[in-house]
Short mmCIF file of C-alpha atoms and ligand atoms in Angstrom, two decimals:
data_model
loop_
_atom_site.label_atom_id
_atom_site.label_comp_id
_atom_site.label_asym_id
_atom_site.label_seq_id
_atom_site.Cartn_x
_atom_site.Cartn_y
_atom_site.Cartn_z
CA MET A 1 -73.06 -31.31 -5.74
CA ASN A 2 -76.37 -30.10 -7.17
CA ASP A 3 -76.33 -26.69 -5.63
CA LEU A 4 -72.72 -25.59 -5.45
CA ILE A 5 -73.34 -22.50 -3.37
CA SER A 6 -75.11 -24.37 -0.58
CA TYR A 7 -72.56 -27.18 -0.82
CA MET A 8 -69.72 -24.70 -0.28
CA LYS A 9 -71.57 -22.89 2.52
CA LYS A 10 -72.29 -26.19 4.21
CA THR A 11 -68.74 -27.52 3.98
CA LEU A 12 -66.23 -24.69 4.02
CA GLY A 13 -68.67 -22.18 5.55
CA GLU A 14 -69.01 -24.35 8.64
CA CYS A 15 -65.33 -25.33 8.86
CA GLU A 16 -63.82 -24.88 12.30
CA CYS A 17 -60.13 -25.01 11.38
CA GLY A 18 -59.57 -21.53 12.79
CA ALA A 19 -58.55 -19.85 9.53
CA VAL A 20 -60.75 -17.09 8.12
CA HIS A 21 -63.24 -18.35 5.49
CA PHE A 22 -64.98 -15.58 3.62
CA PRO A 23 -68.70 -15.80 2.80
CA LEU A 24 -69.45 -16.38 -0.87
CA THR A 25 -70.59 -13.27 -2.72
CA VAL A 26 -71.65 -15.25 -5.81
CA GLU A 27 -75.47 -15.23 -5.84
CA LYS A 28 -76.17 -17.81 -8.50
CA ILE A 29 -74.37 -20.66 -10.21
CA ALA A 30 -76.25 -22.54 -12.91
CA ILE A 31 -74.56 -25.50 -14.58
CA GLY A 32 -76.49 -27.64 -17.00
CA GLU A 33 -77.98 -28.16 -20.41
CA HIS A 34 -79.25 -24.84 -21.77
CA ALA A 35 -78.39 -23.12 -18.47
CA VAL A 36 -77.97 -19.81 -20.30
CA GLU A 37 -81.28 -19.97 -22.15
CA ASN A 38 -83.25 -21.34 -19.24
CA GLU A 39 -81.92 -19.31 -16.36
CA MET A 40 -80.17 -16.16 -17.48
CA PRO A 41 -83.05 -13.97 -18.76
CA ALA A 42 -84.93 -14.14 -15.44
CA PHE A 43 -81.76 -13.37 -13.47
CA ILE A 44 -80.96 -10.35 -15.65
CA LYS A 45 -84.55 -9.10 -15.62
CA ALA A 46 -84.72 -9.15 -11.83
CA SER A 47 -81.68 -6.91 -11.33
CA PHE A 48 -80.48 -5.08 -14.43
CA LYS A 49 -81.78 -2.61 -17.01
CA SER A 50 -78.78 -2.38 -19.30
CA VAL A 51 -76.01 -4.94 -19.84
CA ALA A 52 -72.89 -5.04 -22.03
CA ILE A 53 -71.72 -8.42 -23.29
CA VAL A 54 -67.94 -8.54 -23.73
CA CYS A 55 -66.48 -11.16 -26.08
CA ASP A 56 -63.92 -11.57 -28.86
CA GLU A 57 -64.39 -12.54 -32.50
CA THR A 58 -64.65 -16.27 -31.78
CA THR A 59 -66.67 -16.20 -28.57
CA GLY A 60 -68.91 -13.55 -30.13
CA ARG A 61 -69.78 -16.00 -32.87
CA ILE A 62 -70.37 -18.98 -30.59
CA ALA A 63 -71.97 -17.21 -27.61
CA GLY A 64 -72.01 -13.40 -27.57
CA GLU A 65 -74.38 -12.84 -30.47
CA ARG A 66 -76.82 -15.51 -29.35
CA LEU A 67 -76.73 -14.09 -25.85
CA ALA A 68 -77.48 -10.60 -27.18
CA SER A 69 -80.60 -11.77 -28.99
CA LEU A 70 -81.66 -13.92 -26.04
CA LEU A 71 -81.48 -10.98 -23.63
CA GLN A 72 -82.82 -8.17 -25.83
CA GLU A 73 -86.37 -8.64 -24.58
CA THR A 74 -85.13 -8.43 -20.99
CA ALA A 75 -82.72 -5.49 -20.96
CA GLU A 76 -80.90 -2.93 -23.05
CA VAL A 77 -78.09 -5.00 -24.57
CA SER A 78 -74.84 -4.00 -26.25
CA LEU A 79 -72.12 -6.22 -27.64
CA VAL A 80 -68.46 -5.29 -27.13
CA LYS A 81 -66.04 -7.23 -29.35
CA LEU A 82 -62.38 -7.20 -28.37
CA GLU A 83 -59.63 -7.59 -30.94
CA ALA A 84 -56.64 -9.91 -30.97
CA ASN A 85 -53.10 -8.50 -30.97
CA ALA A 86 -50.48 -9.08 -33.68
CA ALA A 87 -49.64 -12.51 -32.24
CA GLY A 88 -53.31 -13.54 -32.55
CA ASP A 89 -54.17 -13.45 -28.84
CA VAL A 90 -56.68 -11.27 -27.01
CA THR A 91 -54.52 -10.06 -24.13
CA ALA A 92 -55.57 -8.38 -20.89
CA ASP A 93 -53.23 -5.43 -21.51
CA GLU A 94 -53.74 -1.65 -21.35
CA ARG A 95 -54.86 -1.39 -24.98
CA THR A 96 -57.61 -3.99 -24.61
CA LEU A 97 -58.73 -2.78 -21.17
CA VAL A 98 -59.19 0.79 -22.40
CA LYS A 99 -60.99 -0.44 -25.52
CA ALA A 100 -63.42 -2.45 -23.34
CA LEU A 101 -63.99 0.51 -21.00
CA ILE A 102 -64.67 2.85 -23.92
CA ASP A 103 -66.95 0.49 -25.83
CA ALA A 104 -69.13 -0.64 -22.92
CA PRO A 105 -71.92 2.00 -22.65
CA VAL A 106 -71.61 4.18 -19.55
CA ASP A 107 -75.17 3.38 -18.48
CA ALA A 108 -74.57 -0.40 -18.44
CA ASP A 109 -75.40 -1.62 -14.95
CA ALA A 110 -73.68 -5.00 -15.41
CA LEU A 111 -71.04 -6.51 -17.68
CA ILE A 112 -71.27 -10.06 -19.01
CA ALA A 113 -68.07 -11.98 -19.78
CA ALA A 114 -68.72 -14.36 -22.69
CA GLY A 115 -65.47 -16.19 -23.21
CA ALA A 116 -62.65 -18.08 -21.54
CA GLY A 117 -60.10 -16.95 -18.93
CA THR A 118 -58.68 -13.80 -20.52
CA ILE A 119 -62.08 -12.29 -21.40
CA HIS A 120 -63.07 -12.89 -17.78
CA ASP A 121 -59.97 -11.10 -16.50
CA ILE A 122 -60.67 -8.09 -18.73
CA VAL A 123 -64.32 -7.96 -17.70
CA ARG A 124 -63.73 -8.38 -13.96
CA PHE A 125 -61.28 -5.47 -14.06
CA CYS A 126 -63.61 -3.21 -16.07
CA ALA A 127 -66.66 -4.03 -13.93
CA TYR A 128 -64.67 -3.28 -10.79
CA GLN A 129 -63.47 0.04 -12.23
CA ARG A 130 -67.06 0.96 -13.08
CA SER A 131 -68.31 -0.25 -9.66
CA ILE A 132 -70.85 -2.53 -11.32
CA PRO A 133 -71.22 -6.31 -11.05
CA PHE A 134 -70.22 -8.82 -13.70
CA ILE A 135 -71.73 -12.11 -14.80
CA SER A 136 -69.72 -15.05 -16.06
CA VAL A 137 -70.63 -17.09 -19.13
CA PRO A 138 -67.68 -19.44 -19.75
CA THR A 139 -67.35 -20.68 -23.34
CA ALA A 140 -64.82 -23.42 -22.51
CA PRO A 141 -64.13 -25.51 -19.38
CA SER A 142 -60.50 -24.42 -19.64
CA VAL A 143 -59.47 -23.03 -16.25
CA ASP A 144 -60.54 -22.86 -12.59
CA GLY A 145 -60.41 -19.07 -12.36
CA PHE A 146 -63.87 -18.05 -13.62
CA THR A 147 -65.13 -17.19 -10.13
CA SER A 148 -61.86 -15.64 -9.00
CA ALA A 149 -61.61 -12.10 -7.63
CA GLY A 150 -58.07 -11.51 -8.88
CA ALA A 151 -57.46 -10.33 -12.43
CA PRO A 152 -54.02 -11.21 -13.86
CA LEU A 153 -53.31 -8.30 -16.21
CA ILE A 154 -50.38 -7.53 -18.49
CA LEU A 155 -49.33 -4.04 -17.44
CA ASN A 156 -46.25 -2.44 -18.91
CA GLY A 157 -45.36 -5.81 -20.42
CA THR A 158 -45.37 -7.73 -17.14
CA LYS A 159 -48.04 -9.79 -15.49
CA GLN A 160 -49.61 -8.38 -12.34
CA THR A 161 -52.64 -9.65 -10.47
CA ILE A 162 -55.01 -6.84 -9.50
CA GLN A 163 -57.64 -7.53 -6.84
CA THR A 164 -61.11 -6.91 -8.24
CA SER A 165 -64.34 -8.73 -7.46
CA ALA A 166 -65.83 -12.13 -8.18
CA PRO A 167 -68.82 -12.52 -10.53
CA VAL A 168 -72.32 -12.20 -9.02
CA ALA A 169 -73.48 -15.13 -11.13
CA LEU A 170 -72.14 -17.82 -13.42
CA PHE A 171 -74.05 -19.63 -16.14
CA ALA A 172 -72.26 -22.72 -17.47
CA ASP A 173 -74.15 -23.99 -20.48
CA ILE A 174 -73.15 -27.57 -21.12
CA GLU A 175 -74.11 -27.54 -24.81
CA LEU A 176 -71.91 -24.48 -25.33
CA LEU A 177 -69.02 -25.98 -23.33
CA ARG A 178 -69.18 -29.31 -25.17
CA ASN A 179 -68.50 -27.45 -28.40
CA ALA A 180 -65.30 -25.92 -27.04
CA PRO A 181 -62.11 -26.98 -28.86
CA GLN A 182 -60.54 -30.19 -27.55
CA ASN A 183 -57.34 -28.40 -26.52
CA MET A 184 -59.31 -26.08 -24.22
CA ILE A 185 -61.14 -28.99 -22.61
CA ALA A 186 -57.79 -30.73 -22.15
CA ALA A 187 -56.44 -27.50 -20.62
CA GLY A 188 -59.25 -27.52 -18.05
CA PHE A 189 -58.41 -31.11 -17.25
CA GLY A 190 -54.72 -30.06 -16.99
CA ASP A 191 -55.59 -27.29 -14.51
CA MET A 192 -57.38 -29.94 -12.41
CA LEU A 193 -54.50 -32.44 -12.81
CA GLY A 194 -52.27 -29.73 -11.34
CA LYS A 195 -54.12 -30.15 -8.02
CA ILE A 196 -52.21 -33.41 -7.55
CA THR A 197 -48.98 -31.49 -6.98
CA SER A 198 -50.54 -28.31 -5.57
CA LEU A 199 -52.31 -30.21 -2.77
CA ALA A 200 -49.06 -32.03 -1.94
CA ASP A 201 -47.15 -28.74 -1.95
CA TRP A 202 -49.76 -27.25 0.39
CA GLU A 203 -49.09 -30.04 2.89
CA ILE A 204 -45.36 -29.33 2.58
CA SER A 205 -45.84 -25.60 3.18
CA ARG A 206 -48.03 -26.38 6.18
CA SER A 207 -45.49 -28.71 7.81
CA LEU A 208 -42.23 -27.03 6.87
CA ALA A 209 -43.15 -23.34 6.59
CA ASP A 210 -46.16 -22.93 8.92
CA GLU A 211 -48.29 -21.59 6.09
CA PRO A 212 -52.07 -21.38 6.67
CA TYR A 213 -53.79 -24.71 6.03
CA CYS A 214 -57.41 -25.83 6.03
CA PRO A 215 -58.13 -29.58 5.94
CA THR A 216 -61.69 -29.01 4.70
CA ALA A 217 -60.51 -26.89 1.76
CA SER A 218 -57.93 -29.52 0.94
CA ALA A 219 -60.55 -32.30 1.06
CA ILE A 220 -63.02 -30.39 -1.15
CA THR A 221 -60.35 -29.68 -3.77
CA ARG A 222 -59.25 -33.33 -3.62
CA LYS A 223 -62.85 -34.43 -4.15
CA ALA A 224 -63.15 -32.16 -7.20
CA LEU A 225 -59.92 -33.65 -8.58
CA ASP A 226 -61.10 -37.22 -7.95
CA GLN A 227 -64.38 -36.45 -9.68
CA CYS A 228 -62.40 -35.57 -12.83
CA LEU A 229 -60.13 -38.59 -12.58
CA SER A 230 -63.09 -40.95 -12.26
CA ARG A 231 -64.70 -39.37 -15.35
CA ILE A 232 -61.72 -39.27 -17.71
CA ASP A 233 -63.46 -41.35 -20.40
CA ASP A 234 -66.57 -39.16 -20.26
CA ILE A 235 -64.46 -36.01 -20.43
CA ALA A 236 -62.47 -37.43 -23.36
CA ALA A 237 -65.73 -38.27 -25.16
CA LYS A 238 -67.07 -34.75 -24.40
CA SER A 239 -70.26 -36.34 -23.10
CA ARG A 240 -72.76 -34.10 -21.32
CA GLU A 241 -72.00 -35.76 -18.03
CA GLY A 242 -68.20 -35.59 -18.51
CA ILE A 243 -68.14 -31.90 -19.42
CA GLU A 244 -70.55 -31.09 -16.60
CA LYS A 245 -68.34 -32.86 -14.04
CA LEU A 246 -65.18 -31.18 -15.36
CA MET A 247 -66.80 -27.74 -15.24
CA GLU A 248 -68.24 -28.39 -11.80
CA SER A 249 -64.80 -29.42 -10.50
CA LEU A 250 -63.18 -26.29 -11.94
CA ILE A 251 -65.84 -24.11 -10.34
CA VAL A 252 -65.48 -25.83 -6.97
CA SER A 253 -61.71 -25.34 -7.06
CA GLY A 254 -62.28 -21.66 -7.86
CA LEU A 255 -64.82 -21.22 -5.06
CA VAL A 256 -62.44 -22.77 -2.52
CA MET A 257 -59.82 -20.15 -3.41
CA LEU A 258 -62.44 -17.42 -3.19
CA MET A 259 -63.53 -18.47 0.31
CA LEU A 260 -59.94 -18.80 1.56
CA ASP A 261 -58.81 -15.63 -0.22
CA HIS A 262 -55.64 -17.41 -1.30
CA SER A 263 -54.83 -20.00 -3.94
CA ARG A 264 -52.72 -22.49 -1.98
CA PRO A 265 -54.91 -25.60 -2.52
CA ALA A 266 -55.04 -25.01 -6.28
CA SER A 267 -51.61 -23.61 -7.04
CA GLY A 268 -48.18 -25.04 -6.15
CA GLY A 269 -44.85 -25.55 -7.93
CA GLU A 270 -46.63 -26.53 -11.18
CA HIS A 271 -48.37 -23.14 -11.30
CA HIS A 272 -45.16 -21.28 -10.50
CA LEU A 273 -43.47 -23.00 -13.47
CA SER A 274 -46.43 -22.09 -15.66
CA HIS A 275 -46.36 -18.43 -14.54
CA TYR A 276 -42.62 -18.23 -15.20
CA LEU A 277 -42.99 -19.62 -18.74
CA GLU A 278 -45.84 -17.22 -19.38
CA MET A 279 -43.71 -14.24 -18.38
CA LYS A 280 -40.89 -15.42 -20.63
CA ALA A 281 -43.28 -15.81 -23.58
CA LEU A 282 -44.45 -12.23 -22.99
CA GLU A 283 -40.89 -10.94 -22.85
CA ASN A 284 -40.07 -12.68 -26.12
CA ASN A 285 -43.37 -11.82 -27.88
CA ARG A 286 -44.21 -15.49 -28.29
CA ARG A 287 -47.77 -16.74 -28.55
CA GLN A 288 -49.15 -17.84 -25.22
CA ILE A 289 -49.67 -21.52 -24.44
CA LEU A 290 -52.96 -22.33 -22.68
CA HIS A 291 -52.59 -22.03 -18.90
CA GLY A 292 -53.95 -25.52 -18.19
CA ALA A 293 -51.70 -27.11 -20.82
CA LYS A 294 -48.60 -25.74 -19.07
CA VAL A 295 -49.94 -26.60 -15.63
CA GLY A 296 -50.76 -30.18 -16.67
CA CYS A 297 -47.31 -30.78 -18.18
CA ALA A 298 -45.61 -29.18 -15.17
CA SER A 299 -47.57 -31.35 -12.76
CA ILE A 300 -46.78 -34.55 -14.71
CA MET A 301 -43.07 -33.66 -14.65
CA LEU A 302 -42.99 -32.53 -11.01
CA ALA A 303 -44.78 -35.65 -9.77
CA ASP A 304 -41.74 -37.71 -10.81
CA VAL A 305 -39.23 -35.12 -9.63
CA TYR A 306 -40.98 -34.79 -6.25
CA ARG A 307 -41.20 -38.57 -5.82
CA SER A 308 -37.46 -38.87 -6.44
CA LEU A 309 -36.83 -36.57 -3.44
CA LYS A 310 -37.72 -39.36 -1.03
CA ASP A 311 -34.26 -40.88 -1.31
CA ARG A 312 -32.33 -37.63 -1.05
CA ASP A 313 -30.30 -36.42 1.88
CA PHE A 314 -31.58 -33.20 3.46
CA GLY A 315 -29.34 -33.27 6.50
CA ASP A 316 -32.52 -32.79 8.55
CA GLU A 317 -34.68 -35.74 9.57
CA HIS A 318 -37.90 -33.71 9.97
CA VAL A 319 -37.58 -32.31 6.44
CA ALA A 320 -36.64 -35.70 4.99
CA LYS A 321 -39.56 -37.43 6.72
CA THR A 322 -42.11 -34.80 5.69
CA VAL A 323 -40.93 -34.79 2.07
CA ARG A 324 -41.04 -38.59 1.96
CA SER A 325 -44.47 -38.96 3.54
CA VAL A 326 -46.10 -36.28 1.37
CA TYR A 327 -44.56 -37.00 -2.01
CA GLU A 328 -44.52 -40.80 -1.94
CA LYS A 329 -48.33 -40.67 -2.21
CA LEU A 330 -48.14 -38.96 -5.62
CA PRO A 331 -49.03 -40.98 -8.71
CA GLY A 332 -46.18 -41.51 -11.19
CA GLY A 333 -45.72 -39.04 -14.04
CA GLU A 334 -46.32 -41.76 -16.63
CA GLU A 335 -49.68 -42.63 -15.10
CA MET A 336 -50.68 -38.95 -15.12
CA ALA A 337 -49.45 -38.62 -18.72
CA GLU A 338 -51.69 -41.54 -19.65
CA TRP A 339 -54.71 -39.72 -18.16
CA MET A 340 -53.82 -36.58 -20.08
CA ARG A 341 -53.36 -38.49 -23.36
CA LYS A 342 -56.89 -39.84 -23.02
CA VAL A 343 -58.34 -36.33 -23.09
CA GLY A 344 -56.04 -35.39 -25.95
CA GLY A 345 -53.80 -32.93 -24.13
CA PRO A 346 -50.02 -32.37 -24.18
CA VAL A 347 -48.00 -34.41 -21.68
CA SER A 348 -44.54 -32.88 -21.75
CA PHE A 349 -42.83 -29.55 -22.32
CA ALA A 350 -41.42 -30.95 -25.56
CA ASP A 351 -45.04 -31.14 -26.78
CA LEU A 352 -45.34 -27.44 -25.93
CA ASP A 353 -42.09 -26.46 -27.67
CA VAL A 354 -40.53 -25.36 -24.41
CA ASP A 355 -36.85 -26.27 -24.73
CA GLU A 356 -34.65 -27.79 -22.06
CA PRO A 357 -32.58 -24.66 -21.19
CA LEU A 358 -35.74 -22.60 -20.64
CA LEU A 359 -37.27 -25.36 -18.54
CA MET A 360 -34.10 -25.61 -16.41
CA GLU A 361 -34.17 -21.83 -15.96
CA ALA A 362 -37.83 -22.04 -14.84
CA MET A 363 -36.99 -24.85 -12.38
CA ALA A 364 -34.24 -22.72 -10.87
CA ARG A 365 -36.18 -19.43 -10.68
CA ALA A 366 -39.95 -19.96 -10.66
CA HIS A 367 -40.09 -20.52 -6.89
CA ASN A 368 -39.06 -16.88 -6.40
CA LEU A 369 -42.26 -15.65 -8.05
CA ARG A 370 -44.40 -16.32 -5.00
CA ASP A 371 -43.59 -16.24 -1.32
CA ARG A 372 -44.74 -19.80 -0.89
CA TYR A 373 -42.98 -22.99 0.13
CA THR A 374 -43.17 -25.83 -2.43
CA GLY A 375 -41.17 -28.83 -3.60
CA LEU A 376 -39.65 -26.49 -6.15
CA ALA A 377 -38.43 -24.21 -3.35
CA ILE A 378 -37.08 -27.21 -1.39
CA MET A 379 -35.07 -28.48 -4.36
CA ASN A 380 -33.51 -25.06 -4.84
CA GLN A 381 -32.84 -24.59 -1.14
CA TYR A 382 -31.10 -27.95 -0.78
CA GLY A 383 -29.37 -27.94 -4.18
CA LEU A 384 -31.35 -30.94 -5.41
CA LEU A 385 -32.48 -29.76 -8.83
CA PRO A 386 -32.47 -32.63 -11.33
CA ASP A 387 -30.01 -32.51 -14.22
CA ALA A 388 -30.95 -31.44 -17.71
CA GLY A 389 -32.23 -34.26 -19.87
CA GLN A 390 -34.42 -35.73 -17.16
CA HIS A 391 -37.52 -33.64 -17.83
CA VAL A 392 -38.66 -33.88 -21.39
CA LYS A 393 -39.33 -37.54 -21.53
CA HIS A 394 -43.03 -38.34 -21.88
CA GLU A 395 -43.83 -38.99 -25.53
CA ARG A 396 -47.06 -37.73 -26.99
CA GLY A 397 -49.58 -40.57 -27.31
ZN1 LIG B 401 -54.62 -22.82 -12.73
ZN1 LIG B 402 -61.12 -24.39 7.32
#
């Protein structure tokens, strides 16, 4: 997958499944050692006169400031530093969005997101509001949403996804990404691990709810997942190759969603559980847990729960057969937990301090968050939710 854009155009762009596949609007994706230093100045120089780099305290130190001095010969550069809230998080809420809009000079003709997921969400919203493009410089391989067009924002205390636009370019600098904290690398691996259950849920929604399905998109996402699974030791060791493959997989997963204009291949019951827990943490003013950490733990737990559905009575042979054939292919939760332990990530909700009552509540309600059929929805529909005490069982390694 040397050139991701042509790879995606060649595969998904030429797919004949009948569903609409949107052309990629991302002009450049550079992944590699010193990708920022080697490739970004020329890209900026060719198109922009004045850019604003948006970061927070930490990503400013590790990337923003260096980027500012790197680009100052090429364009007018300003550095916008966002502040954390009382809980210690930079949040994509009204306060931070307005601060970013005020601090980015009005004559900036592009914004640069130097940070992880939340900084990207803030920047993609602000760039869209200003009708200017944005450029992505991820500082951690923590999530598959860097190239996404949707910005999940916290408005009026609740999370809402606002449609904005995707970045025009992404520069993934492997040296920078290798220095990301281990928990953020593990979170990126967790977001990829989640594809195990999301891809299965997509097959379920295709067969039992007639939801749109594209076999090519499913195969590409599966390939990205397999690439991570075959490189677990390299990812755990933070080797150049391992981090490059993890980042590449996350970007591919993101580009698939962008071309489909929906997130079905990458987001199933495990993501719904994660979204539910995130909303609860917001409501209770608790510090947020990394997205990929929640997704990874949810996928590990659901793999076992979904597999146990094969022996259940649905009173409908078609449903029973579909559920059996899709979910019996899933790996066991313990095997997935072992993969996650290798990269140093959390493997159960107990590790994340999510207690049993809250988890049971999420299992019973999270499927209502999205109009999408998943194993979680099936269990609720047929009254097959597992009992308390069966979830929090994988011990931290
Ligand atoms: Zn995700
Ligand atoms: Zn297709």
